[in-house]
CSV table of C-alpha atoms in Angstrom, one decimal:
chain,number,residue,atom,x,y,z
A,1,UNK,CA,122.1,69.4,67.4
A,2,UNK,CA,119.3,70.4,65.3
A,3,UNK,CA,118.7,74.0,63.5
A,4,UNK,CA,115.9,75.3,65.9
A,5,UNK,CA,118.3,74.6,68.8
A,6,UNK,CA,120.9,76.5,67.2
A,7,UNK,CA,118.6,79.5,66.4
A,8,UNK,CA,117.4,79.6,69.9
A,9,UNK,CA,120.9,79.7,71.0
A,10,UNK,CA,121.9,82.4,68.7
A,11,UNK,CA,118.9,84.6,69.6
A,12,UNK,CA,119.4,84.2,73.4
A,13,UNK,CA,123.2,85.3,73.0
A,14,UNK,CA,122.1,88.1,70.8
A,15,UNK,CA,119.5,89.5,73.3
A,16,UNK,CA,121.9,89.0,76.3
A,17,UNK,CA,125.0,89.8,74.6
A,18,UNK,CA,126.6,87.3,76.6
A,19,UNK,CA,127.2,83.5,76.2
A,20,UNK,CA,127.3,83.0,79.9
A,21,UNK,CA,124.0,84.7,80.4
A,22,UNK,CA,122.5,83.0,77.4
A,23,UNK,CA,123.3,79.7,78.8
A,24,UNK,CA,121.8,80.3,82.1
A,25,UNK,CA,118.6,81.5,80.4
A,26,UNK,CA,118.3,78.6,78.5
A,27,UNK,CA,119.7,76.0,81.2
A,28,UNK,CA,122.3,74.5,78.9
A,29,UNK,CA,126.1,74.2,79.4
A,30,UNK,CA,128.2,77.3,78.2
A,31,UNK,CA,129.9,74.9,75.9
A,32,UNK,CA,126.7,73.7,74.2
A,33,UNK,CA,125.5,77.1,73.5
A,34,UNK,CA,128.9,78.1,72.1
A,35,UNK,CA,128.8,75.0,69.9
A,36,UNK,CA,125.3,75.8,68.9
A,37,UNK,CA,126.1,79.2,67.6
A,38,UNK,CA,129.2,77.8,65.9
A,39,UNK,CA,126.8,75.5,64.3
A,40,UNK,CA,124.4,77.8,63.0
A,41,UNK,CA,127.4,80.0,61.5
A,42,UNK,CA,128.6,77.0,59.7
A,43,UNK,CA,125.1,76.2,58.3
A,44,UNK,CA,124.8,79.8,57.1
A,45,UNK,CA,128.2,80.2,56.1
A,46,UNK,CA,128.9,83.5,57.5
A,47,UNK,CA,129.9,85.1,61.1
A,48,UNK,CA,126.9,86.3,63.1
A,49,UNK,CA,128.7,87.7,66.2
A,50,UNK,CA,131.7,89.8,66.9
A,51,UNK,CA,133.2,88.2,70.1
A,52,UNK,CA,135.8,89.9,72.5
A,53,UNK,CA,136.8,89.0,75.9
A,54,UNK,CA,134.4,91.9,77.1
A,55,UNK,CA,131.2,92.1,75.0
A,56,UNK,CA,129.4,90.2,72.2
A,57,UNK,CA,127.5,91.9,69.5
A,58,UNK,CA,126.0,91.2,66.2
A,59,UNK,CA,127.6,91.7,62.8
A,60,UNK,CA,125.6,93.2,60.1
A,61,UNK,CA,124.6,89.4,58.8
A,62,UNK,CA,124.0,88.9,62.2
A,63,UNK,CA,121.5,91.4,62.6
A,64,UNK,CA,119.6,90.0,59.7
A,65,UNK,CA,119.8,86.5,60.8
A,66,UNK,CA,118.6,87.4,64.5
A,67,UNK,CA,115.4,89.2,62.8
A,68,UNK,CA,114.6,86.2,60.6
A,69,UNK,CA,115.3,83.6,63.4
A,70,UNK,CA,113.0,85.7,65.5
A,71,UNK,CA,110.2,85.2,62.9
A,72,UNK,CA,110.7,81.5,62.5
A,73,UNK,CA,110.8,80.8,66.3
A,74,UNK,CA,107.6,82.9,66.8
A,75,UNK,CA,106.1,81.2,64.0
A,76,UNK,CA,106.8,77.7,65.6
A,77,UNK,CA,105.4,79.3,68.9
A,78,UNK,CA,102.4,80.1,67.3
A,79,UNK,CA,102.2,76.7,65.7
A,80,UNK,CA,102.8,74.9,68.8
A,81,UNK,CA,99.9,76.7,70.5
A,82,UNK,CA,97.5,76.5,67.8
A,83,UNK,CA,95.9,73.5,68.6
A,84,UNK,CA,96.9,73.5,72.3
A,85,UNK,CA,93.8,73.6,74.8
A,86,UNK,CA,93.4,76.8,76.5
A,87,UNK,CA,93.0,74.9,79.8
A,88,UNK,CA,96.4,73.2,79.6
A,89,UNK,CA,98.7,74.0,82.6
A,90,UNK,CA,101.2,76.7,82.6
A,91,UNK,CA,104.7,75.8,82.9
A,92,UNK,CA,108.0,77.5,82.5
A,93,UNK,CA,109.5,80.6,84.4
A,94,UNK,CA,107.8,84.0,84.1
A,95,UNK,CA,109.9,86.8,85.1
A,96,UNK,CA,108.5,90.4,85.7
A,97,UNK,CA,110.1,93.8,86.7
A,98,UNK,CA,108.0,96.6,88.4
A,99,UNK,CA,108.5,99.3,91.1
A,100,UNK,CA,109.0,97.9,94.5
A,101,UNK,CA,105.3,99.1,95.9
A,102,UNK,CA,103.8,97.1,93.3
A,103,UNK,CA,106.0,94.1,94.1
A,104,UNK,CA,104.4,94.1,97.8
A,105,UNK,CA,100.9,94.6,96.3
A,106,UNK,CA,101.0,91.6,94.2
A,107,UNK,CA,103.0,89.2,96.4
A,108,UNK,CA,100.4,89.5,98.9
A,109,UNK,CA,97.9,88.0,96.2
A,110,UNK,CA,100.5,85.8,94.4
A,111,UNK,CA,99.4,82.6,96.2
A,112,UNK,CA,96.3,82.6,94.6
A,113,UNK,CA,97.6,82.7,91.2
A,114,UNK,CA,100.2,80.0,91.6
A,115,UNK,CA,97.2,77.9,93.2
A,116,UNK,CA,95.6,78.2,89.9
A,117,UNK,CA,99.2,77.5,88.0
A,118,UNK,CA,101.3,75.5,90.5
A,119,UNK,CA,103.7,74.3,87.6
A,120,UNK,CA,104.7,77.9,86.9
A,121,UNK,CA,107.6,79.5,88.3
A,122,UNK,CA,107.5,83.3,89.0
A,123,UNK,CA,110.1,85.7,89.5
A,124,UNK,CA,109.6,89.5,90.5
A,125,UNK,CA,112.5,92.0,90.1
A,126,UNK,CA,111.7,95.3,92.3
A,127,UNK,CA,113.3,98.2,90.2
A,128,UNK,CA,112.4,101.9,90.0
A,129,UNK,CA,115.1,102.1,87.3
A,130,UNK,CA,115.1,101.3,83.5
A,131,UNK,CA,115.9,97.9,82.5
A,132,UNK,CA,116.5,96.3,79.2
A,133,UNK,CA,113.6,93.9,79.0
A,134,UNK,CA,114.8,91.8,76.2
A,135,UNK,CA,118.7,91.8,77.3
A,136,UNK,CA,117.9,91.2,81.0
A,137,UNK,CA,115.4,88.5,80.2
A,138,UNK,CA,112.1,89.6,81.5
A,139,UNK,CA,108.7,88.6,80.0
A,140,UNK,CA,107.2,92.1,80.7
A,141,UNK,CA,107.6,95.1,83.0
A,142,UNK,CA,105.0,97.3,84.8
A,143,UNK,CA,106.0,100.9,84.9
A,144,UNK,CA,104.5,104.0,86.5
A,145,UNK,CA,104.8,107.4,84.9
A,146,UNK,CA,105.2,108.7,81.6
A,147,UNK,CA,106.9,106.2,79.2
A,148,UNK,CA,110.0,106.8,77.3
A,149,UNK,CA,110.2,106.2,73.4
A,150,UNK,CA,110.7,102.6,72.9
A,151,UNK,CA,110.1,99.6,70.8
A,152,UNK,CA,108.1,97.9,73.3
A,153,UNK,CA,104.4,97.4,73.3
A,154,UNK,CA,102.4,99.1,76.2
A,155,UNK,CA,99.2,97.8,77.3
A,156,UNK,CA,97.4,100.5,79.8
A,157,UNK,CA,96.4,99.5,83.1
A,158,UNK,CA,95.1,102.7,84.3
A,159,UNK,CA,96.1,106.0,86.2
A,160,UNK,CA,97.1,106.7,89.6
A,161,UNK,CA,96.0,109.7,91.4
A,162,UNK,CA,98.6,111.8,93.0
A,163,UNK,CA,98.7,113.6,96.3
A,164,UNK,CA,100.8,116.1,97.9
A,165,UNK,CA,102.4,115.3,101.2
A,166,UNK,CA,104.7,116.5,104.1
A,167,UNK,CA,105.6,115.4,107.5
A,168,UNK,CA,104.1,117.0,110.8
A,169,UNK,CA,107.9,118.1,111.3
A,170,UNK,CA,108.5,119.6,108.3
A,171,UNK,CA,105.1,121.5,108.4
A,172,UNK,CA,106.0,122.6,111.9
A,173,UNK,CA,109.3,124.1,110.7
A,174,UNK,CA,108.2,125.7,107.5
A,175,UNK,CA,104.5,126.2,107.9
A,176,UNK,CA,101.4,124.6,106.1
A,177,UNK,CA,101.4,126.0,102.5
A,178,UNK,CA,98.1,127.2,101.6
A,179,UNK,CA,98.4,128.3,97.8
A,180,UNK,CA,101.3,128.5,95.4
A,181,UNK,CA,102.5,132.0,96.8
A,182,UNK,CA,103.1,130.3,100.1
A,183,UNK,CA,105.2,127.4,98.6
A,184,UNK,CA,107.6,130.1,97.1
A,185,UNK,CA,108.1,131.1,100.5
A,186,UNK,CA,110.8,129.0,102.2
A,187,UNK,CA,109.2,125.4,101.0
A,188,UNK,CA,111.4,122.7,99.4
A,189,UNK,CA,111.0,119.3,97.9
A,190,UNK,CA,112.4,115.9,97.9
A,191,UNK,CA,113.9,115.5,94.4
A,192,UNK,CA,113.1,112.2,92.9
A,193,UNK,CA,115.6,111.2,89.8
A,194,UNK,CA,115.6,107.9,87.8
A,195,UNK,CA,118.3,107.4,85.3
A,196,UNK,CA,120.7,109.8,86.0
A,197,UNK,CA,118.3,112.8,84.8
A,198,UNK,CA,119.4,116.1,86.0
A,199,UNK,CA,116.2,118.0,85.6
A,200,UNK,CA,115.3,120.6,88.5
A,201,UNK,CA,112.9,119.6,91.2
A,202,UNK,CA,109.7,120.9,90.5
A,203,UNK,CA,106.0,121.0,91.9
A,204,UNK,CA,103.7,119.9,89.5
A,205,UNK,CA,100.0,121.0,89.3
A,206,UNK,CA,97.2,121.3,86.9
A,207,UNK,CA,95.9,124.6,85.9
A,208,UNK,CA,92.3,125.8,85.4
A,209,UNK,CA,92.6,124.7,81.8
A,210,UNK,CA,93.8,121.0,82.7
A,211,UNK,CA,97.4,121.9,81.5
A,212,UNK,CA,100.3,120.7,83.7
A,213,UNK,CA,102.4,123.4,85.2
A,214,UNK,CA,105.8,123.5,87.1
A,215,UNK,CA,107.1,125.5,90.0
A,216,UNK,CA,110.8,124.9,90.6
A,217,UNK,CA,111.7,124.6,94.3
A,218,UNK,CA,114.9,124.0,96.1
A,219,UNK,CA,115.6,120.6,97.2
A,220,UNK,CA,117.9,119.2,100.0
A,221,UNK,CA,117.8,115.6,99.2
A,222,UNK,CA,117.7,113.7,95.7
A,223,UNK,CA,116.9,110.0,95.7
A,224,UNK,CA,116.4,107.4,93.1
A,225,UNK,CA,113.8,104.9,94.3
A,226,UNK,CA,110.2,105.3,95.8
A,227,UNK,CA,111.0,103.9,99.2
A,228,UNK,CA,113.8,106.5,99.6
A,229,UNK,CA,111.4,109.4,98.4
A,230,UNK,CA,108.8,108.3,101.0
A,231,UNK,CA,111.3,108.1,103.5
A,232,UNK,CA,112.9,111.5,103.0
A,233,UNK,CA,109.4,113.0,103.3
A,234,UNK,CA,109.0,110.9,106.6
A,235,UNK,CA,112.1,112.6,107.8
A,236,UNK,CA,111.2,116.0,107.3
A,237,UNK,CA,113.3,116.8,104.4
A,238,UNK,CA,110.7,118.1,102.0
A,239,UNK,CA,107.3,117.7,100.4
A,240,UNK,CA,106.6,114.8,97.9
A,241,UNK,CA,104.0,114.2,95.3
A,242,UNK,CA,103.1,110.7,95.0
A,243,UNK,CA,100.3,108.1,94.2
A,244,UNK,CA,97.7,108.2,96.5
A,245,UNK,CA,97.8,104.2,97.3
A,246,UNK,CA,101.1,104.9,98.9
A,247,UNK,CA,100.1,107.6,101.1
A,248,UNK,CA,96.4,107.0,102.2
A,249,UNK,CA,97.7,104.8,105.3
A,250,UNK,CA,100.1,107.5,106.2
A,251,UNK,CA,97.7,110.1,106.2
A,252,UNK,CA,95.5,108.0,108.5
A,253,UNK,CA,98.1,107.2,110.9
A,254,UNK,CA,99.3,110.9,111.1
A,255,UNK,CA,102.7,110.2,109.9
A,256,UNK,CA,102.1,112.6,107.0
A,257,UNK,CA,99.7,115.2,105.9
A,258,UNK,CA,98.0,116.0,102.9
A,259,UNK,CA,98.6,119.5,101.7
A,260,UNK,CA,97.3,121.8,98.9
A,261,UNK,CA,94.7,119.5,97.6
A,262,UNK,CA,93.5,121.9,95.0
A,263,UNK,CA,97.0,121.9,93.3
A,264,UNK,CA,97.6,118.4,92.5
A,265,UNK,CA,99.8,116.8,90.0
A,266,UNK,CA,98.6,115.0,87.1
A,267,UNK,CA,97.8,111.3,87.4
A,268,UNK,CA,100.5,109.0,86.7
A,269,UNK,CA,99.8,106.2,83.9
A,270,UNK,CA,100.6,102.6,84.7
A,271,UNK,CA,101.4,100.4,81.7
A,272,UNK,CA,102.5,96.7,81.0
A,273,UNK,CA,105.6,96.8,78.7
A,274,UNK,CA,106.6,93.7,76.5
A,275,UNK,CA,108.7,92.7,73.5
A,276,UNK,CA,106.9,94.0,70.1
A,277,UNK,CA,106.6,90.2,68.9
A,278,UNK,CA,103.6,88.7,67.3
A,279,UNK,CA,103.3,86.0,69.7
A,280,UNK,CA,102.9,86.7,73.4
A,281,UNK,CA,103.4,83.6,75.7
A,282,UNK,CA,100.0,82.5,77.2
A,283,UNK,CA,101.7,82.5,80.6
A,284,UNK,CA,102.4,86.3,80.3
A,285,UNK,CA,98.8,87.3,78.8
A,286,UNK,CA,97.1,85.4,82.0
A,287,UNK,CA,99.6,87.1,84.3
A,288,UNK,CA,98.8,90.4,83.0
A,289,UNK,CA,94.9,89.9,83.2
A,290,UNK,CA,95.4,88.5,86.9
A,291,UNK,CA,97.6,91.7,87.8
A,292,UNK,CA,95.4,94.2,86.1
A,293,UNK,CA,92.6,92.9,88.3
A,294,UNK,CA,94.5,93.1,91.6
A,295,UNK,CA,96.0,96.8,90.6
A,296,UNK,CA,92.7,98.0,89.3
A,297,UNK,CA,91.8,99.2,93.0
A,298,UNK,CA,94.8,101.4,92.9
A,299,UNK,CA,94.2,103.0,89.5
A,300,UNK,CA,91.2,104.4,87.2
A,301,UNK,CA,90.6,104.1,83.7
A,302,UNK,CA,90.3,106.7,81.3
A,303,UNK,CA,89.0,107.0,77.7
A,304,UNK,CA,92.6,106.8,76.5
A,305,UNK,CA,93.2,103.5,78.4
A,306,UNK,CA,93.1,101.2,75.4
A,307,UNK,CA,95.1,99.0,73.4
């Protein structure tokens, strides 16, 4: 096995923290991946990985080697595509993680993308939780909401306007709030919490200066997915604040009612996230361009949405 394959195997094991997952991602037998890493260690004359029965992690030398291998492999990819026609067919597998509502939106239009790129294999993961892009082998993520500090590169798509909603049953039981004072009088929220965050449930709104304010309210229910958040509202368990795109049809059908239009939450940013490497595979670039066009009808751009 040549040095390039050894480096590819080592990088994948380091990113997946597992020989088994690395082998699955590469499509190689596990024994081949093990021999490749051992061969690279012998070639370099140092141990690159600490191995136990439960985990695999980089040694100090391994961290240095990992960074250098990434540079070399990225440079090789750059060279490989330098003279390749931009019309060359896309091949390989594309893995993308995003909230479930966006999966549904993109799936309805995916056949047209695959007609343009029939040799491409696409894998969508529907998830509202935080994921490790590198370790879990995703090419990119789509995230709605404020971004956490990250080494990932963000490419803005736009912003989603948020509206306030409650069910007819909830309003019949609690009354329809007309202002913030009414909210304080016996109203409650469905609480949305992701990643184990324990912050209280708050009703967010923009004041006259455009600053975000929060009003803490009681909550009978906490959920950690957008689908459950909406379902809790439909069940009459509280008020929610959610993107307009997911509420408009429910308003039109009468299943939910828009409330407090003068006290809307700030719009939610929507971003692609991808690993901070110099070379982004062409299949990922073209997917992001296509998906941005599909999602543009759900978002609006601002002066800050540049990259």
